[in-house]
PDB file of C-alpha atoms and ligand atoms in Angstrom:
ATOM      1  CA  UNK A   2      78.536 104.230  77.847  1.00  0.00           C
ATOM      2  CA  UNK A   3      81.707 106.078  78.589  1.00  0.00           C
ATOM      3  CA  UNK A   4      82.749 108.221  74.670  1.00  0.00           C
ATOM      4  CA  UNK A   5      86.094 108.052  74.133  1.00  0.00           C
ATOM      5  CA  UNK A   6      86.196 111.683  75.167  1.00  0.00           C
ATOM      6  CA  UNK A   7      85.555 111.348  78.872  1.00  0.00           C
ATOM      7  CA  UNK A   8      88.132 110.172  81.468  1.00  0.00           C
ATOM      8  CA  UNK A   9      89.137 106.216  81.938  1.00  0.00           C
ATOM      9  CA  UNK A  10      87.717 105.158  85.407  1.00  0.00           C
ATOM     10  CA  UNK A  11      90.666 102.944  86.408  1.00  0.00           C
ATOM     11  CA  UNK A  12      89.097 101.250  89.960  1.00  0.00           C
ATOM     12  CA  UNK A  13      87.243  97.511  88.578  1.00  0.00           C
ATOM     13  CA  UNK A  14      88.993  93.918  88.452  1.00  0.00           C
ATOM     14  CA  UNK A  15      86.621  92.967  85.407  1.00  0.00           C
ATOM     15  CA  UNK A  16      85.303  90.025  85.822  1.00  0.00           C
ATOM     16  CA  UNK A  17      82.603  89.946  82.449  1.00  0.00           C
ATOM     17  CA  UNK A  18      83.002  91.831  79.311  1.00  0.00           C
ATOM     18  CA  UNK A  19      80.093  93.798  78.673  1.00  0.00           C
ATOM     19  CA  UNK A  20      78.169  92.791  81.888  1.00  0.00           C
ATOM     20  CA  UNK A  21      76.331  93.972  84.339  1.00  0.00           C
ATOM     21  CA  UNK A  22      77.082  98.175  84.356  1.00  0.00           C
ATOM     22  CA  UNK A  23      78.563  98.346  88.428  1.00  0.00           C
ATOM     23  CA  UNK A  24      77.768 101.725  89.719  1.00  0.00           C
ATOM     24  CA  UNK A  25      81.841 102.792  89.558  1.00  0.00           C
ATOM     25  CA  UNK A  26      81.075 103.782  85.841  1.00  0.00           C
ATOM     26  CA  UNK A  27      82.386 100.627  84.048  1.00  0.00           C
ATOM     27  CA  UNK A  28      81.165  97.086  83.136  1.00  0.00           C
ATOM     28  CA  UNK A  29      80.769  93.440  85.015  1.00  0.00           C
ATOM     29  CA  UNK A  30      83.231  94.398  87.637  1.00  0.00           C
ATOM     30  CA  UNK A  31      84.319  91.206  90.006  1.00  0.00           C
ATOM     31  CA  UNK A  32      83.282  93.314  92.704  1.00  0.00           C
ATOM     32  CA  UNK A  33      79.781  94.566  91.840  1.00  0.00           C
ATOM     33  CA  UNK A  34      79.020  90.534  90.686  1.00  0.00           C
ATOM     34  CA  UNK A  35      80.821  88.827  94.235  1.00  0.00           C
ATOM     35  CA  UNK A  36      79.584  91.218  96.861  1.00  0.00           C
ATOM     36  CA  UNK A  37      76.700  90.299  99.000  1.00  0.00           C
ATOM     37  CA  UNK A  38      74.578  93.129  97.470  1.00  0.00           C
ATOM     38  CA  UNK A  39      74.772  91.361  94.604  1.00  0.00           C
ATOM     39  CA  UNK A  40      73.799  87.713  95.969  1.00  0.00           C
ATOM     40  CA  UNK A  41      70.808  89.934  97.923  1.00  0.00           C
ATOM     41  CA  UNK A  42      69.381  91.359  94.097  1.00  0.00           C
ATOM     42  CA  UNK A  43      69.903  88.063  92.638  1.00  0.00           C
ATOM     43  CA  UNK A  44      67.899  86.105  95.721  1.00  0.00           C
ATOM     44  CA  UNK A  45      64.970  89.359  95.218  1.00  0.00           C
ATOM     45  CA  UNK A  46      64.762  89.354  90.980  1.00  0.00           C
ATOM     46  CA  UNK A  47      64.775  84.965  91.323  1.00  0.00           C
ATOM     47  CA  UNK A  48      61.902  85.796  94.766  1.00  0.00           C
ATOM     48  CA  UNK A  49      60.286  88.957  93.732  1.00  0.00           C
ATOM     49  CA  UNK A  50      59.943  89.753  97.532  1.00  0.00           C
ATOM     50  CA  UNK A  51      62.144  92.317  99.089  1.00  0.00           C
ATOM     51  CA  UNK A  52      64.039  93.836 102.123  1.00  0.00           C
ATOM     52  CA  UNK A  53      65.821  90.747 101.380  1.00  0.00           C
ATOM     53  CA  UNK A  54      69.393  90.337 103.448  1.00  0.00           C
ATOM     54  CA  UNK A  55      72.544  87.947 103.786  1.00  0.00           C
ATOM     55  CA  UNK A  56      71.219  86.551 106.697  1.00  0.00           C
ATOM     56  CA  UNK A  57      68.486  85.890 105.670  1.00  0.00           C
ATOM     57  CA  UNK A  58      68.788  84.461 102.639  1.00  0.00           C
ATOM     58  CA  UNK A  59      71.667  82.382 104.812  1.00  0.00           C
ATOM     59  CA  UNK A  60      68.883  81.152 107.417  1.00  0.00           C
ATOM     60  CA  UNK A  61      66.426  80.167 104.231  1.00  0.00           C
ATOM     61  CA  UNK A  62      68.969  78.208 102.238  1.00  0.00           C
ATOM     62  CA  UNK A  63      69.674  76.229 104.841  1.00  0.00           C
ATOM     63  CA  UNK A  64      66.335  75.553 105.608  1.00  0.00           C
ATOM     64  CA  UNK A  65      66.173  74.124 102.674  1.00  0.00           C
ATOM     65  CA  UNK A  66      65.444  77.410  99.856  1.00  0.00           C
ATOM     66  CA  UNK A  67      65.855  75.581  96.606  1.00  0.00           C
ATOM     67  CA  UNK A  68      65.677  78.640  95.122  1.00  0.00           C
ATOM     68  CA  UNK A  69      67.957  80.996  96.956  1.00  0.00           C
ATOM     69  CA  UNK A  70      69.958  77.827  97.549  1.00  0.00           C
ATOM     70  CA  UNK A  71      70.289  77.837  92.929  1.00  0.00           C
ATOM     71  CA  UNK A  72      71.220  82.071  94.050  1.00  0.00           C
ATOM     72  CA  UNK A  73      74.026  81.782  96.357  1.00  0.00           C
ATOM     73  CA  UNK A  74      75.133  78.652  94.272  1.00  0.00           C
ATOM     74  CA  UNK A  75      75.580  80.837  90.311  1.00  0.00           C
ATOM     75  CA  UNK A  76      76.854  83.812  93.384  1.00  0.00           C
ATOM     76  CA  UNK A  77      79.628  81.245  94.358  1.00  0.00           C
ATOM     77  CA  UNK A  78      80.254  80.211  91.048  1.00  0.00           C
ATOM     78  CA  UNK A  79      81.116  83.912  89.926  1.00  0.00           C
ATOM     79  CA  UNK A  80      83.216  84.886  93.038  1.00  0.00           C
ATOM     80  CA  UNK A  81      85.658  81.341  92.305  1.00  0.00           C
ATOM     81  CA  UNK A  82      85.631  82.545  89.371  1.00  0.00           C
ATOM     82  CA  UNK A  83      86.981  85.702  90.610  1.00  0.00           C
ATOM     83  CA  UNK A  84      88.992  84.661  92.926  1.00  0.00           C
ATOM     84  CA  UNK A  85      90.655  81.410  90.514  1.00  0.00           C
ATOM     85  CA  UNK A  86      91.863  84.409  88.298  1.00  0.00           C
ATOM     86  CA  UNK A  87      94.009  86.659  90.900  1.00  0.00           C
ATOM     87  CA  UNK A  88      95.484  83.498  92.154  1.00  0.00           C
ATOM     88  CA  UNK A  89      97.120  82.262  88.932  1.00  0.00           C
ATOM     89  CA  UNK A  90      97.743  86.301  89.301  1.00  0.00           C
ATOM     90  CA  UNK A  91      99.314  86.038  92.162  1.00  0.00           C
ATOM     91  CA  UNK A  92      99.681  82.718  93.620  1.00  0.00           C
ATOM     92  CA  UNK A  93      98.599  83.324  97.358  1.00  0.00           C
ATOM     93  CA  UNK A  94      99.586  80.973  99.976  1.00  0.00           C
ATOM     94  CA  UNK A  95      96.652  81.814 101.927  1.00  0.00           C
ATOM     95  CA  UNK A  96      93.110  84.235 100.279  1.00  0.00           C
ATOM     96  CA  UNK A  97      91.551  84.990 103.357  1.00  0.00           C
ATOM     97  CA  UNK A  98      87.548  85.696 102.544  1.00  0.00           C
ATOM     98  CA  UNK A  99      85.571  88.012 104.798  1.00  0.00           C
ATOM     99  CA  UNK A 100      83.040  90.381 105.066  1.00  0.00           C
ATOM    100  CA  UNK A 101      79.655  89.721 106.751  1.00  0.00           C
ATOM    101  CA  UNK A 102      78.826  86.186 104.662  1.00  0.00           C
ATOM    102  CA  UNK A 103      82.336  84.891 105.429  1.00  0.00           C
ATOM    103  CA  UNK A 104      81.351  83.349 109.209  1.00  0.00           C
ATOM    104  CA  UNK A 105      79.210  80.598 106.429  1.00  0.00           C
ATOM    105  CA  UNK A 106      81.353  78.051 106.631  1.00  0.00           C
ATOM    106  CA  UNK A 107      78.775  75.597 105.511  1.00  0.00           C
ATOM    107  CA  UNK A 108      77.193  76.848 102.238  1.00  0.00           C
ATOM    108  CA  UNK A 109      79.923  79.561 101.624  1.00  0.00           C
ATOM    109  CA  UNK A 110      83.624  79.125 102.629  1.00  0.00           C
ATOM    110  CA  UNK A 111      83.002  75.194 101.878  1.00  0.00           C
ATOM    111  CA  UNK A 112      81.758  75.171  98.752  1.00  0.00           C
ATOM    112  CA  UNK A 113      83.972  78.530  97.506  1.00  0.00           C
ATOM    113  CA  UNK A 114      87.145  76.604  98.339  1.00  0.00           C
ATOM    114  CA  UNK A 115      86.167  73.266  96.913  1.00  0.00           C
ATOM    115  CA  UNK A 116      85.082  75.200  93.794  1.00  0.00           C
ATOM    116  CA  UNK A 117      88.421  77.015  93.293  1.00  0.00           C
ATOM    117  CA  UNK A 118      90.978  73.803  94.895  1.00  0.00           C
ATOM    118  CA  UNK A 119      88.906  72.225  91.725  1.00  0.00           C
ATOM    119  CA  UNK A 120      89.196  74.566  88.411  1.00  0.00           C
ATOM    120  CA  UNK A 121      92.482  76.712  89.437  1.00  0.00           C
ATOM    121  CA  UNK A 122      95.993  75.172  88.100  1.00  0.00           C
ATOM    122  CA  UNK A 123      97.174  72.758  90.239  1.00  0.00           C
ATOM    123  CA  UNK A 124     100.405  74.285  90.619  1.00  0.00           C
ATOM    124  CA  UNK A 125      98.522  77.409  91.738  1.00  0.00           C
ATOM    125  CA  UNK A 126      96.250  74.961  94.290  1.00  0.00           C
ATOM    126  CA  UNK A 127      99.567  73.007  95.844  1.00  0.00           C
ATOM    127  CA  UNK A 128      99.347  74.170  99.125  1.00  0.00           C
ATOM    128  CA  UNK A 129      96.628  76.735  98.910  1.00  0.00           C
ATOM    129  CA  UNK A 130      94.439  77.812 101.736  1.00  0.00           C
ATOM    130  CA  UNK A 131      91.264  79.420 101.092  1.00  0.00           C
ATOM    131  CA  UNK A 132      89.753  80.478 104.391  1.00  0.00           C
ATOM    132  CA  UNK A 133      87.593  82.789 106.736  1.00  0.00           C
ATOM    133  CA  UNK A 134      89.421  86.098 107.622  1.00  0.00           C
ATOM    134  CA  UNK A 135      89.157  85.943 111.254  1.00  0.00           C
ATOM    135  CA  UNK A 136      87.806  89.075 112.078  1.00  0.00           C
ATOM    136  CA  UNK A 137      85.024  88.674 109.471  1.00  0.00           C
ATOM    137  CA  UNK A 138      83.818  91.858 109.311  1.00  0.00           C
ATOM    138  CA  UNK A 139      85.717  93.441 111.993  1.00  0.00           C
ATOM    139  CA  UNK A 140      89.067  93.234 109.736  1.00  0.00           C
ATOM    140  CA  UNK A 141      88.181  96.705 107.673  1.00  0.00           C
ATOM    141  CA  UNK A 142      88.353  98.867 111.495  1.00  0.00           C
ATOM    142  CA  UNK A 143      90.039  96.736 113.222  1.00  0.00           C
ATOM    143  CA  UNK A 144      92.759  97.412 110.280  1.00  0.00           C
ATOM    144  CA  UNK A 145      92.340 101.671 110.219  1.00  0.00           C
ATOM    145  CA  UNK A 146      92.396 101.125 113.877  1.00  0.00           C
ATOM    146  CA  UNK A 147      96.047  99.643 114.158  1.00  0.00           C
ATOM    147  CA  UNK A 148      96.511 102.318 110.744  1.00  0.00           C
ATOM    148  CA  UNK A 149      95.973 104.773 113.413  1.00  0.00           C
ATOM    149  CA  UNK A 150      98.246 103.407 116.329  1.00  0.00           C
ATOM    150  CA  UNK A 151     101.193 102.901 114.188  1.00  0.00           C
ATOM    151  CA  UNK A 152     100.791 106.638 112.689  1.00  0.00           C
ATOM    152  CA  UNK A 153     100.652 107.732 116.273  1.00  0.00           C
ATOM    153  CA  UNK A 154     103.341 105.514 117.065  1.00  0.00           C
ATOM    154  CA  UNK A 155     105.446 106.720 114.102  1.00  0.00           C
ATOM    155  CA  UNK A 156     104.886 110.713 115.269  1.00  0.00           C
ATOM    156  CA  UNK A 157     106.210 110.240 119.329  1.00  0.00           C
TER     157      UNK A 157
HETATM  158 ZN1   ZN B 208      82.895  98.686  89.113  1.00  0.00          ZN
END
């Protein structure tokens, strides 16, 4: 709990007021609920197992692990809820899902897309595309290199 004397943290997007404590110091952050780390810890706490990762979870979910499918579905609902709020604010034409788990078309991108298109206001979903980022998990690194290259060109 922050006391009024402490400076406030301006970091994440609040999904749940008074939700789970986030490493940033706030509670209920979307980033905390929507991360792959969150999916892993949900599956670990539901199954009592440790050492899980996204690959194991998606593989077992695909093989029919009911527990993981349920956790996955609850995680996707949280991701969809946060993204729907942002879609209502920014009204984008496209939402790109990146990160290592974004290769999971059938178990992640499809249900996420269906949920968002179902729950967002119709005037925001007309023409809205929800796709996986083509550069997947490398997007951040490639973007950093591109930025560096652009900066070098600007120096000449
Ligand atoms: Zn946070």
